[in-house]
mmCIF file of C-alpha atoms and ligand atoms in Angstrom:
data_model
loop_
_atom_site.group_PDB
_atom_site.id
_atom_site.type_symbol
_atom_site.label_atom_id
_atom_site.label_comp_id
_atom_site.label_asym_id
_atom_site.label_seq_id
_atom_site.Cartn_x
_atom_site.Cartn_y
_atom_site.Cartn_z
ATOM 1 C CA UNK A 1 -31.221 -5.168 15.131
ATOM 2 C CA UNK A 2 -31.125 -2.056 12.944
ATOM 3 C CA UNK A 3 -30.363 -2.640 9.274
ATOM 4 C CA UNK A 4 -29.527 1.047 8.703
ATOM 5 C CA UNK A 5 -26.027 1.479 7.284
ATOM 6 C CA UNK A 6 -23.669 3.427 9.526
ATOM 7 C CA UNK A 7 -23.034 6.710 7.742
ATOM 8 C CA UNK A 8 -19.359 7.449 7.133
ATOM 9 C CA UNK A 9 -18.421 11.089 7.521
ATOM 10 C CA UNK A 10 -16.001 11.836 4.718
ATOM 11 C CA UNK A 11 -12.875 13.899 5.279
ATOM 12 C CA UNK A 12 -12.946 16.949 3.020
ATOM 13 C CA UNK A 13 -10.599 19.889 2.627
ATOM 14 C CA UNK A 14 -13.032 21.832 4.848
ATOM 15 C CA UNK A 15 -12.743 19.200 7.563
ATOM 16 C CA UNK A 16 -8.945 19.573 7.439
ATOM 17 C CA UNK A 17 -9.308 23.341 7.775
ATOM 18 C CA UNK A 18 -11.508 22.895 10.854
ATOM 19 C CA UNK A 19 -8.995 20.443 12.301
ATOM 20 C CA UNK A 20 -6.303 23.116 12.071
ATOM 21 C CA UNK A 21 -8.604 25.664 13.696
ATOM 22 C CA UNK A 22 -9.408 23.212 16.516
ATOM 23 C CA UNK A 23 -5.783 22.221 16.957
ATOM 24 C CA UNK A 24 -6.549 18.606 16.020
ATOM 25 C CA UNK A 25 -3.587 16.962 14.274
ATOM 26 C CA UNK A 26 -4.076 15.523 10.769
ATOM 27 C CA UNK A 27 -2.831 11.994 9.956
ATOM 28 C CA UNK A 28 -1.706 11.280 6.406
ATOM 29 C CA UNK A 29 0.031 8.263 4.838
ATOM 30 C CA UNK A 30 0.894 7.218 1.319
ATOM 31 C CA UNK A 31 -0.888 4.306 -0.338
ATOM 32 C CA UNK A 32 -0.715 2.990 -3.870
ATOM 33 C CA UNK A 33 -3.138 0.055 -4.025
ATOM 34 C CA UNK A 34 -6.661 -1.048 -3.102
ATOM 35 C CA UNK A 35 -5.876 -3.484 -0.276
ATOM 36 C CA UNK A 36 -3.606 -1.192 1.743
ATOM 37 C CA UNK A 37 -5.828 1.858 1.186
ATOM 38 C CA UNK A 38 -8.791 -0.130 2.528
ATOM 39 C CA UNK A 39 -6.897 -1.039 5.700
ATOM 40 C CA UNK A 40 -5.661 2.533 6.304
ATOM 41 C CA UNK A 41 -9.146 3.909 5.689
ATOM 42 C CA UNK A 42 -10.731 1.464 8.124
ATOM 43 C CA UNK A 43 -8.033 2.359 10.670
ATOM 44 C CA UNK A 44 -9.201 5.977 10.416
ATOM 45 C CA UNK A 45 -6.459 7.752 8.462
ATOM 46 C CA UNK A 46 -7.537 11.308 7.529
ATOM 47 C CA UNK A 47 -5.693 11.714 4.223
ATOM 48 C CA UNK A 48 -4.238 9.179 1.800
ATOM 49 C CA UNK A 49 -1.541 10.462 -0.513
ATOM 50 C CA UNK A 50 -1.041 8.583 -3.741
ATOM 51 C CA UNK A 51 2.543 9.786 -3.765
ATOM 52 C CA UNK A 52 4.924 9.696 -6.678
ATOM 53 C CA UNK A 53 7.097 7.813 -4.167
ATOM 54 C CA UNK A 54 5.324 4.901 -5.902
ATOM 55 C CA UNK A 55 8.170 5.329 -8.374
ATOM 56 C CA UNK A 56 10.582 4.233 -5.599
ATOM 57 C CA UNK A 57 8.674 1.795 -3.426
ATOM 58 C CA UNK A 58 6.371 0.182 -5.990
ATOM 59 C CA UNK A 59 8.468 0.320 -9.161
ATOM 60 C CA UNK A 60 12.005 0.223 -7.741
ATOM 61 C CA UNK A 61 13.298 3.406 -9.387
ATOM 62 C CA UNK A 62 15.999 5.417 -7.654
ATOM 63 C CA UNK A 63 14.041 8.683 -7.906
ATOM 64 C CA UNK A 64 10.449 9.851 -8.335
ATOM 65 C CA UNK A 65 11.155 11.228 -11.809
ATOM 66 C CA UNK A 66 10.350 8.243 -14.068
ATOM 67 C CA UNK A 67 6.747 7.612 -12.960
ATOM 68 C CA UNK A 68 4.186 8.616 -15.592
ATOM 69 C CA UNK A 69 0.757 10.234 -15.393
ATOM 70 C CA UNK A 70 -0.880 6.993 -16.587
ATOM 71 C CA UNK A 71 0.878 5.047 -13.833
ATOM 72 C CA UNK A 72 -0.176 7.588 -11.181
ATOM 73 C CA UNK A 73 -3.764 7.340 -12.421
ATOM 74 C CA UNK A 74 -3.636 3.538 -12.171
ATOM 75 C CA UNK A 75 -2.430 3.740 -8.543
ATOM 76 C CA UNK A 76 -5.013 6.426 -7.722
ATOM 77 C CA UNK A 77 -7.880 4.380 -9.204
ATOM 78 C CA UNK A 78 -6.869 1.396 -7.069
ATOM 79 C CA UNK A 79 -6.680 3.502 -3.897
ATOM 80 C CA UNK A 80 -10.015 5.237 -4.500
ATOM 81 C CA UNK A 81 -11.752 1.838 -4.776
ATOM 82 C CA UNK A 82 -10.540 1.003 -1.271
ATOM 83 C CA UNK A 83 -11.649 4.066 0.649
ATOM 84 C CA UNK A 84 -14.910 5.243 2.193
ATOM 85 C CA UNK A 85 -13.766 8.069 4.441
ATOM 86 C CA UNK A 86 -10.301 9.456 3.755
ATOM 87 C CA UNK A 87 -9.469 12.387 1.484
ATOM 88 C CA UNK A 88 -7.393 11.111 -1.458
ATOM 89 C CA UNK A 89 -4.660 13.417 -2.771
ATOM 90 C CA UNK A 90 -2.639 12.462 -5.860
ATOM 91 C CA UNK A 91 0.811 13.724 -6.853
ATOM 92 C CA UNK A 92 1.154 15.260 -10.293
ATOM 93 C CA UNK A 93 4.283 13.491 -11.551
ATOM 94 C CA UNK A 94 7.433 15.167 -12.841
ATOM 95 C CA UNK A 95 7.043 16.718 -16.277
ATOM 96 C CA UNK A 96 3.262 17.054 -16.210
ATOM 97 C CA UNK A 97 2.936 20.580 -14.808
ATOM 98 C CA UNK A 98 6.246 22.472 -14.720
ATOM 99 C CA UNK A 99 6.493 25.423 -17.102
ATOM 100 C CA UNK A 100 3.170 24.904 -18.850
ATOM 101 C CA UNK A 101 0.010 25.756 -16.953
ATOM 102 C CA UNK A 102 -2.301 24.421 -19.710
ATOM 103 C CA UNK A 103 -0.581 21.057 -19.557
ATOM 104 C CA UNK A 104 -0.790 21.209 -15.752
ATOM 105 C CA UNK A 105 -4.548 21.684 -15.926
ATOM 106 C CA UNK A 106 -4.937 18.803 -18.395
ATOM 107 C CA UNK A 107 -2.884 16.555 -16.113
ATOM 108 C CA UNK A 108 -4.944 17.488 -13.052
ATOM 109 C CA UNK A 109 -8.212 16.986 -14.922
ATOM 110 C CA UNK A 110 -7.123 13.533 -16.094
ATOM 111 C CA UNK A 111 -6.348 12.539 -12.500
ATOM 112 C CA UNK A 112 -9.672 13.832 -11.184
ATOM 113 C CA UNK A 113 -11.801 12.403 -14.025
ATOM 114 C CA UNK A 114 -10.113 9.030 -14.428
ATOM 115 C CA UNK A 115 -9.367 8.153 -10.797
ATOM 116 C CA UNK A 116 -12.116 9.782 -8.736
ATOM 117 C CA UNK A 117 -9.516 11.244 -6.342
ATOM 118 C CA UNK A 118 -10.314 14.427 -4.444
ATOM 119 C CA UNK A 119 -7.262 16.664 -4.885
ATOM 120 C CA UNK A 120 -3.819 16.946 -6.449
ATOM 121 C CA UNK A 121 -0.404 17.861 -5.046
ATOM 122 C CA UNK A 122 2.330 19.788 -6.865
ATOM 123 C CA UNK A 123 5.906 20.469 -5.756
ATOM 124 C CA UNK A 124 7.110 24.082 -5.633
ATOM 125 C CA UNK A 125 6.101 27.669 -4.850
ATOM 126 C CA UNK A 126 6.261 30.845 -6.929
ATOM 127 C CA UNK A 127 7.924 29.110 -9.884
ATOM 128 C CA UNK A 128 4.869 26.930 -10.503
ATOM 129 C CA UNK A 129 2.168 29.276 -9.215
ATOM 130 C CA UNK A 130 0.726 29.771 -12.748
ATOM 131 C CA UNK A 131 0.050 26.044 -12.968
ATOM 132 C CA UNK A 132 -1.470 25.925 -9.482
ATOM 133 C CA UNK A 133 -3.735 28.915 -10.159
ATOM 134 C CA UNK A 134 -5.001 27.445 -13.410
ATOM 135 C CA UNK A 135 -5.845 24.136 -11.724
ATOM 136 C CA UNK A 136 -7.555 25.912 -8.834
ATOM 137 C CA UNK A 137 -9.635 28.018 -11.245
ATOM 138 C CA UNK A 138 -11.004 24.765 -12.681
ATOM 139 C CA UNK A 139 -12.263 23.843 -9.222
ATOM 140 C CA UNK A 140 -9.646 21.221 -8.397
ATOM 141 C CA UNK A 141 -8.309 21.412 -4.819
ATOM 142 C CA UNK A 142 -4.522 21.735 -4.700
ATOM 143 C CA UNK A 143 -2.046 20.828 -1.985
ATOM 144 C CA UNK A 144 1.390 22.479 -2.152
ATOM 145 C CA UNK A 145 4.733 20.866 -1.301
ATOM 146 C CA UNK A 146 7.774 22.881 -0.144
ATOM 147 C CA UNK A 147 11.160 22.225 1.441
ATOM 148 C CA UNK A 148 12.746 19.074 0.043
ATOM 149 C CA UNK A 149 10.942 18.518 -3.235
ATOM 150 C CA UNK A 150 12.160 15.133 -4.557
ATOM 151 C CA UNK A 151 11.276 15.902 -8.183
ATOM 152 C CA UNK A 152 14.127 18.489 -8.073
ATOM 153 C CA UNK A 153 16.683 16.054 -6.661
ATOM 154 C CA UNK A 154 19.128 16.580 -9.517
ATOM 155 C CA UNK A 155 19.075 20.328 -8.817
ATOM 156 C CA UNK A 156 19.589 19.862 -5.038
ATOM 157 C CA UNK A 157 22.145 17.071 -5.449
ATOM 158 C CA UNK A 158 21.278 15.431 -2.095
ATOM 159 C CA UNK A 159 18.294 14.492 0.079
ATOM 160 C CA UNK A 160 19.623 16.455 3.086
ATOM 161 C CA UNK A 161 17.626 18.933 5.190
ATOM 162 C CA UNK A 162 16.509 22.024 3.230
ATOM 163 C CA UNK A 163 16.184 25.695 4.217
ATOM 164 C CA UNK A 164 18.777 25.641 6.974
ATOM 165 C CA UNK A 165 20.184 28.903 5.637
ATOM 166 C CA UNK A 166 18.281 32.165 6.100
ATOM 167 C CA UNK A 167 17.800 32.924 2.425
ATOM 168 C CA UNK A 168 16.177 29.591 1.592
ATOM 169 C CA UNK A 169 14.063 29.792 4.764
ATOM 170 C CA UNK A 170 12.836 33.251 3.695
ATOM 171 C CA UNK A 171 11.920 31.962 0.245
ATOM 172 C CA UNK A 172 10.008 29.082 1.828
ATOM 173 C CA UNK A 173 8.080 31.486 4.062
ATOM 174 C CA UNK A 174 7.135 33.710 1.126
ATOM 175 C CA UNK A 175 6.230 30.678 -1.020
ATOM 176 C CA UNK A 176 3.937 29.258 1.656
ATOM 177 C CA UNK A 177 2.165 32.605 2.009
ATOM 178 C CA UNK A 178 1.692 32.703 -1.762
ATOM 179 C CA UNK A 179 0.279 29.165 -1.805
ATOM 180 C CA UNK A 180 -2.231 30.193 0.852
ATOM 181 C CA UNK A 181 -3.149 33.397 -1.008
ATOM 182 C CA UNK A 182 -3.790 31.691 -4.337
ATOM 183 C CA UNK A 183 -6.051 29.124 -2.679
ATOM 184 C CA UNK A 184 -4.207 25.889 -1.844
ATOM 185 C CA UNK A 185 -6.025 23.945 0.881
ATOM 186 C CA UNK A 186 -2.831 22.697 2.530
ATOM 187 C CA UNK A 187 0.916 22.387 2.149
ATOM 188 C CA UNK A 188 3.344 19.502 2.714
ATOM 189 C CA UNK A 189 6.607 20.621 4.326
ATOM 190 C CA UNK A 190 9.397 18.113 3.766
ATOM 191 C CA UNK A 191 12.687 17.831 5.635
ATOM 192 C CA UNK A 192 13.186 21.309 7.056
ATOM 193 C CA UNK A 193 14.283 22.432 10.556
ATOM 194 C CA UNK A 194 11.528 22.024 13.180
ATOM 195 C CA UNK A 195 11.785 25.729 14.062
ATOM 196 C CA UNK A 196 10.994 26.687 10.471
ATOM 197 C CA UNK A 197 8.186 24.096 10.360
ATOM 198 C CA UNK A 198 6.634 25.856 13.355
ATOM 199 C CA UNK A 199 7.110 29.356 11.943
ATOM 200 C CA UNK A 200 5.700 28.364 8.552
ATOM 201 C CA UNK A 201 2.685 26.623 10.138
ATOM 202 C CA UNK A 202 1.909 29.612 12.336
ATOM 203 C CA UNK A 203 2.257 32.059 9.443
ATOM 204 C CA UNK A 204 -0.728 30.705 7.478
ATOM 205 C CA UNK A 205 -4.326 29.672 8.157
ATOM 206 C CA UNK A 206 -4.368 26.533 5.982
ATOM 207 C CA UNK A 207 -2.998 23.237 7.367
ATOM 208 C CA UNK A 208 0.621 22.171 6.974
ATOM 209 C CA UNK A 209 1.529 18.485 6.894
ATOM 210 C CA UNK A 210 5.108 17.708 7.807
ATOM 211 C CA UNK A 211 7.510 14.929 6.885
ATOM 212 C CA UNK A 212 10.709 15.556 8.790
ATOM 213 C CA UNK A 213 9.508 19.071 9.606
ATOM 214 C CA UNK A 214 9.085 18.692 13.388
ATOM 215 C CA UNK A 215 6.145 18.372 15.735
ATOM 216 C CA UNK A 216 4.521 21.780 15.202
ATOM 217 C CA UNK A 217 3.095 21.232 11.729
ATOM 218 C CA UNK A 218 -0.683 20.679 11.652
ATOM 219 C CA UNK A 219 -0.303 17.065 10.634
ATOM 220 C CA UNK A 220 2.234 14.386 9.747
ATOM 221 C CA UNK A 221 2.783 12.273 6.647
ATOM 222 C CA UNK A 222 5.087 9.307 6.065
ATOM 223 C CA UNK A 223 5.622 6.852 3.249
ATOM 224 C CA UNK A 224 3.716 3.737 4.321
ATOM 225 C CA UNK A 225 6.447 1.295 3.213
ATOM 226 C CA UNK A 226 8.783 3.066 5.673
ATOM 227 C CA UNK A 227 6.222 3.028 8.516
ATOM 228 C CA UNK A 228 5.635 -0.688 7.995
ATOM 229 C CA UNK A 229 9.341 -1.533 7.795
ATOM 230 C CA UNK A 230 9.281 -2.826 4.232
ATOM 231 C CA UNK A 231 12.070 -0.459 3.132
ATOM 232 C CA UNK A 232 14.548 -1.568 5.764
ATOM 233 C CA UNK A 233 17.588 0.229 4.312
ATOM 234 C CA UNK A 234 15.936 3.671 4.584
ATOM 235 C CA UNK A 235 16.521 5.076 8.073
ATOM 236 C CA UNK A 236 16.245 8.867 8.239
ATOM 237 C CA UNK A 237 16.004 10.474 11.672
ATOM 238 C CA UNK A 238 12.408 11.595 11.112
ATOM 239 C CA UNK A 239 11.098 8.075 10.493
ATOM 240 C CA UNK A 240 9.290 6.059 13.167
ATOM 241 C CA UNK A 241 8.765 2.424 12.180
ATOM 242 C CA UNK A 242 5.674 0.691 13.560
ATOM 243 C CA UNK A 243 6.458 -2.772 12.118
ATOM 244 C CA UNK A 244 9.287 -4.789 10.642
ATOM 245 C CA UNK A 245 7.306 -6.211 7.763
ATOM 246 C CA UNK A 246 10.378 -6.951 5.650
ATOM 247 C CA UNK A 247 11.536 -9.552 8.178
ATOM 248 C CA UNK A 248 8.005 -10.783 8.922
ATOM 249 C CA UNK A 249 7.150 -11.315 5.246
ATOM 250 C CA UNK A 250 10.530 -12.929 4.542
ATOM 251 C CA UNK A 251 10.037 -15.307 7.498
ATOM 252 C CA UNK A 252 6.517 -16.215 6.369
ATOM 253 C CA UNK A 253 7.671 -16.891 2.805
ATOM 254 C CA UNK A 254 10.593 -19.019 4.045
ATOM 255 C CA UNK A 255 8.122 -21.073 6.122
ATOM 256 C CA UNK A 256 5.842 -21.485 3.107
ATOM 257 C CA UNK A 257 8.739 -22.623 0.907
ATOM 258 C CA UNK A 258 9.922 -25.163 3.457
ATOM 259 C CA UNK A 259 6.359 -26.500 3.983
ATOM 260 C CA UNK A 260 5.987 -26.990 0.218
ATOM 261 C CA UNK A 261 9.384 -28.676 -0.094
ATOM 262 C CA UNK A 262 8.676 -30.956 2.892
ATOM 263 C CA UNK A 263 5.244 -31.849 1.442
ATOM 264 C CA UNK A 264 3.719 -30.558 4.657
ATOM 265 C CA UNK A 265 1.496 -28.211 2.620
ATOM 266 C CA UNK A 266 -1.232 -28.876 1.642
ATOM 267 C CA UNK A 267 -2.413 -31.168 4.446
ATOM 268 C CA UNK A 268 -5.427 -33.551 4.265
ATOM 269 C CA UNK A 269 -7.628 -30.708 5.573
ATOM 270 C CA UNK A 270 -6.348 -28.281 2.964
ATOM 271 C CA UNK A 271 -7.409 -30.310 -0.070
ATOM 272 C CA UNK A 272 -10.714 -31.300 -1.743
HETATM 273 O O1 KIV B 301 5.478 11.074 -2.888
HETATM 274 C C1 KIV B 301 5.421 11.091 -1.660
HETATM 275 O O2 KIV B 301 5.387 10.058 -0.987
HETATM 276 C C2 KIV B 301 5.421 12.399 -1.002
HETATM 277 C C3 KIV B 301 5.585 12.403 0.481
HETATM 278 C C4 KIV B 301 7.020 12.216 0.796
HETATM 279 C C5 KIV B 301 5.038 13.618 1.102
HETATM 280 O O3 KIV B 301 5.308 13.398 -1.632
#
């Protein structure tokens, strides 16, 4: 039997670019901790996003705004320890990059240095292009994020589909072109009409990853708590659930509680 370790071919931004060129779809999911990241990585996920949705699903906040840079770094460190293959992208949280490109660079450098992640993601187009360019100049790969950008929820007022009107669609198309031109390696497109998702994806050479942006983007991303059915109240049209973990975990915990109460656990075999 060979003792040679099987070499794991890491997913890089270049691999994602080749996947777009070869018409191979990119799979991306959020993760926020070591154990889940390890499972997703072993399952073969291409990209893990340490999303600021951690603010919602891990910390219980209503929006993504409260999460801090230190908290994002903690989640990113935990995820990086669990992966061998996937590309790890980390969200720059609200307030760490808007309107101050020097601060943006410092935030990105902290994430890269302290977590060992491979790239950062920022929400917005032209309005934050100074920050993106500065980060890119330092050699940090950047993923863009257009359409519904949850850090601007108080400006939008709702989480409904974005860019249904021509003017907003036009802005999105010019923003995505700009993100490609300045050197982003990919762009997340969130909650926009499928037709616009297709047009935007075909208008650039870098990969697009959609969440509620239709089937023609170059890849798909979902929040893992939604995919696993942990967030059972959240039911947007774009979501496909692959498990009902909320019910499964609740059932398991109820069984555990009743075993303890009935003195059925631990048994003779489960003690020393
Ligand atoms: O934070 C997040 O989970 C995200 C995804 C919705 C793309 O940005």
